[in-house]
GROMACS .gro file of C-alpha atoms in nm:
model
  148
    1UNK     CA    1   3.858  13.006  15.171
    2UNK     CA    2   3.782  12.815  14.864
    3UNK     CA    3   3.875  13.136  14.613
    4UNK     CA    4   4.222  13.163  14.822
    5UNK     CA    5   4.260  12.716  14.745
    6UNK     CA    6   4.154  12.804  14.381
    7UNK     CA    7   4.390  13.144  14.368
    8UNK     CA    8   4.684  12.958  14.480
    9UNK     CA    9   4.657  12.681  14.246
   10UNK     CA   10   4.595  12.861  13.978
   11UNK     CA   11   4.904  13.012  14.048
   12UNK     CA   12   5.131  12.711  14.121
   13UNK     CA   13   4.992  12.602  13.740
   14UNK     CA   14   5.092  12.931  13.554
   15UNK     CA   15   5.468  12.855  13.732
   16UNK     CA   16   5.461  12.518  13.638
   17UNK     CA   17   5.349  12.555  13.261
   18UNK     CA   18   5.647  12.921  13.241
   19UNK     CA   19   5.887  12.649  13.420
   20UNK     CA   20   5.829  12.388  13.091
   21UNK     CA   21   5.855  12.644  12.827
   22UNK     CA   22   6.184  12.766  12.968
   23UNK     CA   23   6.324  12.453  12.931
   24UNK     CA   24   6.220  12.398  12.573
   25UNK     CA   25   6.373  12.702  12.516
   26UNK     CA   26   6.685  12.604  12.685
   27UNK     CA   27   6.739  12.278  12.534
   28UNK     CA   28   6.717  12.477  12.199
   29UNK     CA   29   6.984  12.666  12.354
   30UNK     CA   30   7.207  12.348  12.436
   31UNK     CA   31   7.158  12.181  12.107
   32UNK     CA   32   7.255  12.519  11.905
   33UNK     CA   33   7.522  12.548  12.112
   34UNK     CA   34   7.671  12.135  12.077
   35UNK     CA   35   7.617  12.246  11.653
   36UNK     CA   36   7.809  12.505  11.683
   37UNK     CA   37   8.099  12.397  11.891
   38UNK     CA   38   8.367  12.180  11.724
   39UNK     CA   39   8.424  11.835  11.847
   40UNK     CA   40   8.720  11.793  12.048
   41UNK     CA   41   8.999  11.630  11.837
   42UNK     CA   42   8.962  11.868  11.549
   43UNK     CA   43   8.966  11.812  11.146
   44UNK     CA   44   8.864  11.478  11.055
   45UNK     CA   45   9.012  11.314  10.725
   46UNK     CA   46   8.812  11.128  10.460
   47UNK     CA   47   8.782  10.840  10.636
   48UNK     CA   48   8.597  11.039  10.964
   49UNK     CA   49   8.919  11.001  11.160
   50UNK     CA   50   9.043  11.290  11.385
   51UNK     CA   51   9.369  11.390  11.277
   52UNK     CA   52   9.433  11.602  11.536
   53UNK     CA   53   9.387  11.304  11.824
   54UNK     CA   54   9.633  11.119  11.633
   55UNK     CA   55   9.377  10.854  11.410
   56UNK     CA   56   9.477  10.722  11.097
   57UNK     CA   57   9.249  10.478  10.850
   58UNK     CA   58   9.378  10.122  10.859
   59UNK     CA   59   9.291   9.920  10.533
   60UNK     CA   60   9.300   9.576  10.757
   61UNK     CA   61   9.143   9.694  11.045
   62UNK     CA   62   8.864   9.899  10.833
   63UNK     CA   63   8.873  10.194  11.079
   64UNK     CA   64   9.033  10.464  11.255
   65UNK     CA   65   9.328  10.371  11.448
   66UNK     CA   66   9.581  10.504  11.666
   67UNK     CA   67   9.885  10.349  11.520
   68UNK     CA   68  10.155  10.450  11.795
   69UNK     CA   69   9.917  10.285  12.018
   70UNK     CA   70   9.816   9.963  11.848
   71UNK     CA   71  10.136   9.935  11.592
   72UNK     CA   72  10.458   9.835  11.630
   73UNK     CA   73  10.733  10.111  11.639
   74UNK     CA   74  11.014  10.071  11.400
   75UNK     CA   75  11.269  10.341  11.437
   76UNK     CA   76  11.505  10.458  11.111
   77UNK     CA   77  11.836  10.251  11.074
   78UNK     CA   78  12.038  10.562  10.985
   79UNK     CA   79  11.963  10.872  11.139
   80UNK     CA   80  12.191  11.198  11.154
   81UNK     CA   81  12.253  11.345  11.489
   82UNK     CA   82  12.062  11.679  11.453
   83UNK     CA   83  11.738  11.508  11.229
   84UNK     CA   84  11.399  11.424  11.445
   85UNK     CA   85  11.337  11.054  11.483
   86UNK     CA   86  11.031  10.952  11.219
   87UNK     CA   87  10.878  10.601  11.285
   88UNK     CA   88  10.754  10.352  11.110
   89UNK     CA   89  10.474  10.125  11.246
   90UNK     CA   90  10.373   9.750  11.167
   91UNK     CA   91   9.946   9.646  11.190
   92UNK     CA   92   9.882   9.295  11.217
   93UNK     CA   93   9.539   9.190  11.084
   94UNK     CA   94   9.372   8.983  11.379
   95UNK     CA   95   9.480   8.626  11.203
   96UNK     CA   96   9.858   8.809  11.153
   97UNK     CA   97   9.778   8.681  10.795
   98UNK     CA   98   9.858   9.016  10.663
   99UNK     CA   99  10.069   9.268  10.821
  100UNK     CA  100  10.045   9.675  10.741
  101UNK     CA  101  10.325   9.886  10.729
  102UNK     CA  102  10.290  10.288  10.766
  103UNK     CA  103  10.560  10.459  10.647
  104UNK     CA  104  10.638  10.786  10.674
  105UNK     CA  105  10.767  10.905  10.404
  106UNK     CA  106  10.494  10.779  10.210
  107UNK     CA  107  10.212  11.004  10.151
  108UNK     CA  108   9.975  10.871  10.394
  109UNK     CA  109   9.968  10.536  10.198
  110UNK     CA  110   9.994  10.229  10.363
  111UNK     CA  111  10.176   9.894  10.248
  112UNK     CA  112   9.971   9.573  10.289
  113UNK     CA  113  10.222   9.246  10.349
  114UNK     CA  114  10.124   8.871  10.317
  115UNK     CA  115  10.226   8.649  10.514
  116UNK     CA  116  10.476   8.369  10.365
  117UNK     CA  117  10.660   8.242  10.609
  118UNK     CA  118  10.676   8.199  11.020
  119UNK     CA  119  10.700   8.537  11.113
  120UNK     CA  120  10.778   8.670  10.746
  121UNK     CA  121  10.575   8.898  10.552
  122UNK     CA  122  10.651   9.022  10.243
  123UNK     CA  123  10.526   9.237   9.938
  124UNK     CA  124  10.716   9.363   9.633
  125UNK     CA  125  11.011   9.520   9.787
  126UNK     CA  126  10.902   9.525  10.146
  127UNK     CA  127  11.020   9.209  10.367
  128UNK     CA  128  10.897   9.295  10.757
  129UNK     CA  129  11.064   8.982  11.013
  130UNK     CA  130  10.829   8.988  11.294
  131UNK     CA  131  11.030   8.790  11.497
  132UNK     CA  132  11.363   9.009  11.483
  133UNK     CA  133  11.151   9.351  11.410
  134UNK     CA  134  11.356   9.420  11.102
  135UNK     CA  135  11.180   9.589  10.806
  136UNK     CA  136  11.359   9.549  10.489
  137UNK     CA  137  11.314   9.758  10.153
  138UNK     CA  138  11.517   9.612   9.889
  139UNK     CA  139  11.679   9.398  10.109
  140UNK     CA  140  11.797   9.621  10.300
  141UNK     CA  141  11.710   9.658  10.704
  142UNK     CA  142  11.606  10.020  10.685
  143UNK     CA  143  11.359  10.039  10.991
  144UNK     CA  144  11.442   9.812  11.340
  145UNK     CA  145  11.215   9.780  11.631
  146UNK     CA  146  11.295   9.698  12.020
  147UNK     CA  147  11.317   9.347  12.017
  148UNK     CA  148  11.334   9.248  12.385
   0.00000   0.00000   0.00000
């Protein structure tokens, strides 16, 4: 009786010890496998944002954003009929002491804004009017947002 008690341990703790090498080996497997795989969202630029989820690097908020989620829309004063519809998007820094403008027509280069006045921020050529949604260059509107 005691060789069959000794035989069938013995045997339970060869399975045992097989059992935790083939999950060594397997989480070898997994990790290769997460290395070799590319993360969901694609190319990211030289900031580590994922372009292809939509991020862009905001100089006020020092990190990636999502600016059609966080931003303002401002839509193109003049349009043609048959041309796609290219926003523009206002950032506020947290205080709303500076305001960012991405523009797209400008090389992935964003405008910084100070604030000078009640709902007025303004830089160079760029005046953005929070309050009506009106972003002038030159002084003139050339992007409006949905003021409600």
């Amino acid at each position: 009786m005691k060789k069959i008690a000794i035989l069938a341990l013995s045997v339970i703790l060869f399975a045992g010890c097989n059992n935790a090498q083939q999950s060594k080996s397997t989480d070898k497997t997994e990790d290769q496998a997460k290395e070799e795989t590319p993360s969901i969202g694609g190319d990211k630029d030289e900031h580590g944002c994922l372009v292809g989820a939509g991020q862009t690097w905001s100089e006020l908020k020092q990190g990636c954003i999502q600016v059609f989620n966080i931003g303002t829309r401002l839509n193109p004063v003049d349009t043609k009929e048959d041309d796609a519809v290219i926003s523009a998007f206002a950032v506020a820094n947290d205080d709303r002491s500076k305001m960012e403008l991405f523009l797209p027509d400008d090389n992935k280069t964003t405008i910084i804004l100070d604030k000078t006045k009640e709902n007025l921020y303004e830089n160079d050529i760029y005046k953005y009017d929070e309050k009506k949604s009106d972003l002038y260059i030159n002084g003139t509107v050339k992007y409006k947002g949905d003021v409600e």
